[in-house]
mmCIF file of N, CA, C and O in Angstrom:
data_model
loop_
_atom_site.group_PDB
_atom_site.id
_atom_site.type_symbol
_atom_site.label_atom_id
_atom_site.label_comp_id
_atom_site.label_asym_id
_atom_site.label_seq_id
_atom_site.Cartn_x
_atom_site.Cartn_y
_atom_site.Cartn_z
ATOM 1 N N MET A 1 0.888 -1.062 0.362
ATOM 2 C CA MET A 1 0.103 -0.088 0.160
ATOM 3 C C MET A 1 1.172 1.450 0.012
ATOM 4 O O MET A 1 0.392 2.631 -0.700
ATOM 5 N N TYR A 2 1.985 1.069 0.684
ATOM 6 C CA TYR A 2 2.740 1.821 0.848
ATOM 7 C C TYR A 2 3.802 2.661 -0.501
ATOM 8 O O TYR A 2 3.888 4.063 -0.964
ATOM 9 N N ALA A 3 4.403 1.510 -0.720
ATOM 10 C CA ALA A 3 4.484 1.429 -2.095
ATOM 11 C C ALA A 3 3.502 1.782 -3.510
ATOM 12 O O ALA A 3 4.309 3.149 -4.171
ATOM 13 N N ALA A 4 2.861 1.847 -3.224
ATOM 14 C CA ALA A 4 1.589 2.359 -4.519
ATOM 15 C C ALA A 4 1.409 3.633 -3.813
ATOM 16 O O ALA A 4 1.697 4.185 -4.951
ATOM 17 N N LEU A 5 1.473 4.024 -2.522
ATOM 18 C CA LEU A 5 1.413 5.887 -2.530
ATOM 19 C C LEU A 5 2.696 6.346 -3.442
ATOM 20 O O LEU A 5 2.012 7.271 -3.951
ATOM 21 N N TRP A 6 3.460 5.987 -2.356
ATOM 22 C CA TRP A 6 4.212 6.557 -3.326
ATOM 23 C C TRP A 6 4.597 6.485 -4.704
ATOM 24 O O TRP A 6 5.293 7.713 -4.949
ATOM 25 N N ARG A 7 4.413 5.820 -5.144
ATOM 26 C CA ARG A 7 4.645 6.153 -6.684
ATOM 27 C C ARG A 7 3.473 6.827 -7.054
ATOM 28 O O ARG A 7 3.989 7.576 -8.655
ATOM 29 N N VAL A 8 2.065 7.295 -6.270
ATOM 30 C CA VAL A 8 1.063 8.101 -7.123
ATOM 31 C C VAL A 8 1.574 8.878 -7.577
ATOM 32 O O VAL A 8 1.396 10.221 -8.114
ATOM 33 N N LEU A 9 1.760 9.480 -6.247
ATOM 34 C CA LEU A 9 2.676 10.292 -5.493
ATOM 35 C C LEU A 9 3.643 11.243 -7.001
ATOM 36 O O LEU A 9 4.620 11.179 -7.400
ATOM 37 N N PRO A 10 3.194 12.734 -6.817
ATOM 38 C CA PRO A 10 4.603 13.237 -8.465
ATOM 39 C C PRO A 10 5.642 14.162 -7.327
ATOM 40 O O PRO A 10 6.194 14.188 -5.904
ATOM 41 N N GLY A 11 6.650 13.892 -8.608
ATOM 42 C CA GLY A 11 7.778 15.306 -8.100
ATOM 43 C C GLY A 11 9.246 14.421 -7.646
ATOM 44 O O GLY A 11 8.277 13.040 -7.503
ATOM 45 N N PRO A 12 9.730 14.343 -6.690
ATOM 46 C CA PRO A 12 10.627 14.101 -6.394
ATOM 47 C C PRO A 12 10.780 14.083 -5.073
ATOM 48 O O PRO A 12 9.999 13.789 -4.481
ATOM 49 N N ALA A 13 12.089 12.793 -4.766
ATOM 50 C CA ALA A 13 11.201 12.983 -2.940
ATOM 51 C C ALA A 13 11.241 13.414 -1.632
ATOM 52 O O ALA A 13 10.634 13.444 -1.167
ATOM 53 N N TRP A 14 11.533 14.402 -2.481
ATOM 54 C CA TRP A 14 11.693 15.572 -1.053
ATOM 55 C C TRP A 14 10.462 16.168 -1.250
ATOM 56 O O TRP A 14 9.755 16.445 0.095
ATOM 57 N N VAL A 15 10.136 16.259 -2.312
ATOM 58 C CA VAL A 15 8.315 16.648 -2.335
ATOM 59 C C VAL A 15 7.252 15.477 -2.082
ATOM 60 O O VAL A 15 6.753 15.846 -0.997
ATOM 61 N N ARG A 16 7.527 14.352 -2.803
ATOM 62 C CA ARG A 16 7.057 13.417 -1.695
ATOM 63 C C ARG A 16 6.114 13.130 -0.385
ATOM 64 O O ARG A 16 5.487 12.697 0.292
ATOM 65 N N VAL A 17 7.930 12.705 0.353
ATOM 66 C CA VAL A 17 8.139 13.428 1.451
ATOM 67 C C VAL A 17 6.910 14.347 2.596
ATOM 68 O O VAL A 17 6.261 13.706 3.419
ATOM 69 N N ILE A 18 6.779 15.568 1.556
ATOM 70 C CA ILE A 18 6.335 16.828 2.552
ATOM 71 C C ILE A 18 5.353 16.449 2.496
ATOM 72 O O ILE A 18 3.981 16.636 3.048
ATOM 73 N N LEU A 19 4.419 15.757 0.770
ATOM 74 C CA LEU A 19 3.575 15.890 0.724
ATOM 75 C C LEU A 19 2.890 14.758 2.371
ATOM 76 O O LEU A 19 1.299 14.902 2.015
ATOM 77 N N LEU A 20 3.213 13.701 1.694
ATOM 78 C CA LEU A 20 3.594 12.574 3.079
ATOM 79 C C LEU A 20 3.242 12.562 4.021
ATOM 80 O O LEU A 20 1.975 12.749 5.303
ATOM 81 N N ILE A 21 3.866 13.933 4.524
ATOM 82 C CA ILE A 21 3.930 14.401 6.482
ATOM 83 C C ILE A 21 2.203 15.469 6.298
ATOM 84 O O ILE A 21 1.271 15.260 6.739
ATOM 85 N N VAL A 22 1.663 16.123 5.081
ATOM 86 C CA VAL A 22 0.785 16.624 4.740
ATOM 87 C C VAL A 22 -0.892 16.020 4.891
ATOM 88 O O VAL A 22 -1.582 16.228 5.708
ATOM 89 N N LEU A 23 -0.601 14.477 4.540
ATOM 90 C CA LEU A 23 -1.106 13.915 4.060
ATOM 91 C C LEU A 23 -1.955 13.359 5.315
ATOM 92 O O LEU A 23 -3.172 13.199 6.321
ATOM 93 N N ALA A 24 -0.952 12.652 6.127
ATOM 94 C CA ALA A 24 -0.699 12.472 7.242
ATOM 95 C C ALA A 24 -1.585 13.337 8.237
ATOM 96 O O ALA A 24 -2.012 13.278 9.345
ATOM 97 N N ALA A 25 -1.492 14.830 8.276
ATOM 98 C CA ALA A 25 -2.142 15.387 9.021
ATOM 99 C C ALA A 25 -3.037 15.687 9.093
ATOM 100 O O ALA A 25 -4.329 15.974 10.295
ATOM 101 N N ALA A 26 -3.773 15.671 7.570
ATOM 102 C CA ALA A 26 -4.648 15.912 7.304
ATOM 103 C C ALA A 26 -5.625 14.530 7.608
ATOM 104 O O ALA A 26 -6.272 14.502 7.844
ATOM 105 N N ALA A 27 -5.308 13.629 7.667
ATOM 106 C CA ALA A 27 -6.009 12.397 7.789
ATOM 107 C C ALA A 27 -5.628 12.731 9.597
ATOM 108 O O ALA A 27 -7.064 12.083 9.415
ATOM 109 N N LEU A 28 -4.729 12.839 10.446
ATOM 110 C CA LEU A 28 -4.997 12.860 12.026
ATOM 111 C C LEU A 28 -5.988 14.401 12.599
ATOM 112 O O LEU A 28 -6.647 13.780 13.271
ATOM 113 N N ALA A 29 -6.045 15.004 11.237
ATOM 114 C CA ALA A 29 -6.714 16.694 12.053
ATOM 115 C C ALA A 29 -8.436 16.075 11.478
ATOM 116 O O ALA A 29 -9.166 15.661 13.087
ATOM 117 N N ALA A 30 -8.263 14.945 11.215
ATOM 118 C CA ALA A 30 -9.738 14.611 11.023
ATOM 119 C C ALA A 30 -10.171 13.211 11.532
ATOM 120 O O ALA A 30 -11.396 13.743 12.010
ATOM 121 N N LEU A 31 -9.968 12.718 12.090
ATOM 122 C CA LEU A 31 -9.961 11.513 13.097
ATOM 123 C C LEU A 31 -9.627 12.278 14.831
ATOM 124 O O LEU A 31 -11.238 12.236 14.986
ATOM 125 N N VAL A 32 -8.853 13.281 14.913
ATOM 126 C CA VAL A 32 -9.317 13.768 16.311
ATOM 127 C C VAL A 32 -10.460 14.980 16.522
ATOM 128 O O VAL A 32 -11.379 15.079 17.318
ATOM 129 N N THR A 33 -10.828 14.992 14.477
ATOM 130 C CA THR A 33 -12.235 16.276 14.891
ATOM 131 C C THR A 33 -12.639 15.390 14.738
ATOM 132 O O THR A 33 -14.581 16.168 15.452
ATOM 133 N N TRP A 34 -13.268 14.651 13.924
ATOM 134 C CA TRP A 34 -14.367 13.282 13.629
ATOM 135 C C TRP A 34 -14.635 12.528 14.107
ATOM 136 O O TRP A 34 -15.866 12.221 14.517
ATOM 137 N N VAL A 35 -14.257 11.309 13.587
ATOM 138 C CA VAL A 35 -13.940 10.701 13.692
ATOM 139 C C VAL A 35 -14.185 9.843 15.624
ATOM 140 O O VAL A 35 -14.676 9.220 15.815
ATOM 141 N N PHE A 36 -13.082 10.035 16.070
ATOM 142 C CA PHE A 36 -13.194 9.953 18.160
ATOM 143 C C PHE A 36 -13.561 10.158 18.860
ATOM 144 O O PHE A 36 -14.995 10.029 19.821
ATOM 145 N N PRO A 37 -14.083 11.458 18.168
ATOM 146 C CA PRO A 37 -15.239 12.544 19.673
ATOM 147 C C PRO A 37 -16.893 11.467 18.972
ATOM 148 O O PRO A 37 -18.073 11.210 20.225
ATOM 149 N N TRP A 38 -17.080 11.223 17.747
ATOM 150 C CA TRP A 38 -18.076 10.279 17.062
ATOM 151 C C TRP A 38 -18.080 8.880 18.791
ATOM 152 O O TRP A 38 -19.288 8.573 18.843
ATOM 153 N N ALA A 39 -17.129 8.435 17.810
ATOM 154 C CA ALA A 39 -16.361 6.504 18.614
ATOM 155 C C ALA A 39 -16.993 7.407 20.195
ATOM 156 O O ALA A 39 -17.002 6.010 20.521
ATOM 157 N N ALA A 40 -16.345 7.787 20.946
ATOM 158 C CA ALA A 40 -16.602 7.976 22.427
ATOM 159 C C ALA A 40 -18.429 8.674 22.586
ATOM 160 O O ALA A 40 -18.123 7.500 23.474
ATOM 161 N N ASP A 41 -19.152 9.092 22.103
ATOM 162 C CA ASP A 41 -19.917 9.423 22.480
ATOM 163 C C ASP A 41 -21.127 7.827 22.077
ATOM 164 O O ASP A 41 -22.058 7.543 23.027
ATOM 165 N N THR A 42 -20.336 6.891 21.237
ATOM 166 C CA THR A 42 -21.016 6.223 21.036
ATOM 167 C C THR A 42 -20.367 4.628 21.154
ATOM 168 O O THR A 42 -22.180 4.298 21.701
ATOM 169 N N LEU A 43 -19.299 5.154 21.181
ATOM 170 C CA LEU A 43 -19.592 3.081 22.095
ATOM 171 C C LEU A 43 -18.768 2.997 23.119
ATOM 172 O O LEU A 43 -19.145 2.046 23.701
ATOM 173 N N LEU A 44 -19.041 4.340 24.227
ATOM 174 C CA LEU A 44 -18.696 4.555 24.711
ATOM 175 C C LEU A 44 -20.003 4.873 26.123
ATOM 176 O O LEU A 44 -20.103 6.179 26.076
ATOM 177 N N PRO A 45 -20.342 3.662 27.044
ATOM 178 C CA PRO A 45 -21.328 4.099 28.226
ATOM 179 C C PRO A 45 -20.504 5.099 28.968
ATOM 180 O O PRO A 45 -20.030 4.889 29.683
ATOM 181 N N GLN A 46 -21.337 6.008 29.103
ATOM 182 C CA GLN A 46 -21.202 7.266 29.816
ATOM 183 C C GLN A 46 -21.907 7.012 31.505
ATOM 184 O O GLN A 46 -22.066 8.240 31.978
ATOM 185 N N ASP A 47 -22.907 6.314 31.609
ATOM 186 C CA ASP A 47 -23.920 6.107 33.012
ATOM 187 C C ASP A 47 -22.853 4.774 34.026
ATOM 188 O O ASP A 47 -23.105 3.903 33.942
ATOM 189 N N VAL A 48 -22.485 5.858 34.458
ATOM 190 C CA VAL A 48 -21.719 5.101 35.163
ATOM 191 C C VAL A 48 -21.567 6.226 37.169
ATOM 192 O O VAL A 48 -21.699 7.812 37.147
ATOM 193 N N THR A 49 -21.703 5.432 37.616
ATOM 194 C CA THR A 49 -22.248 5.986 39.147
ATOM 195 C C THR A 49 -21.399 6.018 39.615
ATOM 196 O O THR A 49 -20.963 4.446 39.996
ATOM 197 N N VAL A 50 -20.843 6.571 40.536
ATOM 198 C CA VAL A 50 -19.832 6.030 41.574
ATOM 199 C C VAL A 50 -20.637 6.167 43.903
ATOM 200 O O VAL A 50 -20.644 7.696 42.988
ATOM 201 N N GLY A 51 -20.678 5.737 44.658
ATOM 202 C CA GLY A 51 -21.203 5.836 45.553
ATOM 203 C C GLY A 51 -20.192 6.868 46.636
ATOM 204 O O GLY A 51 -18.998 6.603 46.605
ATOM 205 N N ASP A 52 -20.399 7.379 47.721
ATOM 206 C CA ASP A 52 -19.758 7.708 47.886
ATOM 207 C C ASP A 52 -19.187 6.449 49.463
ATOM 208 O O ASP A 52 -19.745 5.834 49.850
ATOM 209 N N LEU A 53 -17.678 6.895 49.189
ATOM 210 C CA LEU A 53 -18.060 6.051 51.068
ATOM 211 C C LEU A 53 -17.406 6.683 52.130
ATOM 212 O O LEU A 53 -17.465 7.937 52.549
#
């Protein structure tokens, strides 16, 4: 998969590295912005009761 991505990106190696860093940052930003909050609300129950000690 990574080799195919490397072949698809244009330019010399240093341009490809910069593009891969930008793509990874965009993917991480999308995960933190939309996917992780959705998963936390959907998958983890928040109905926790703690008794007084």
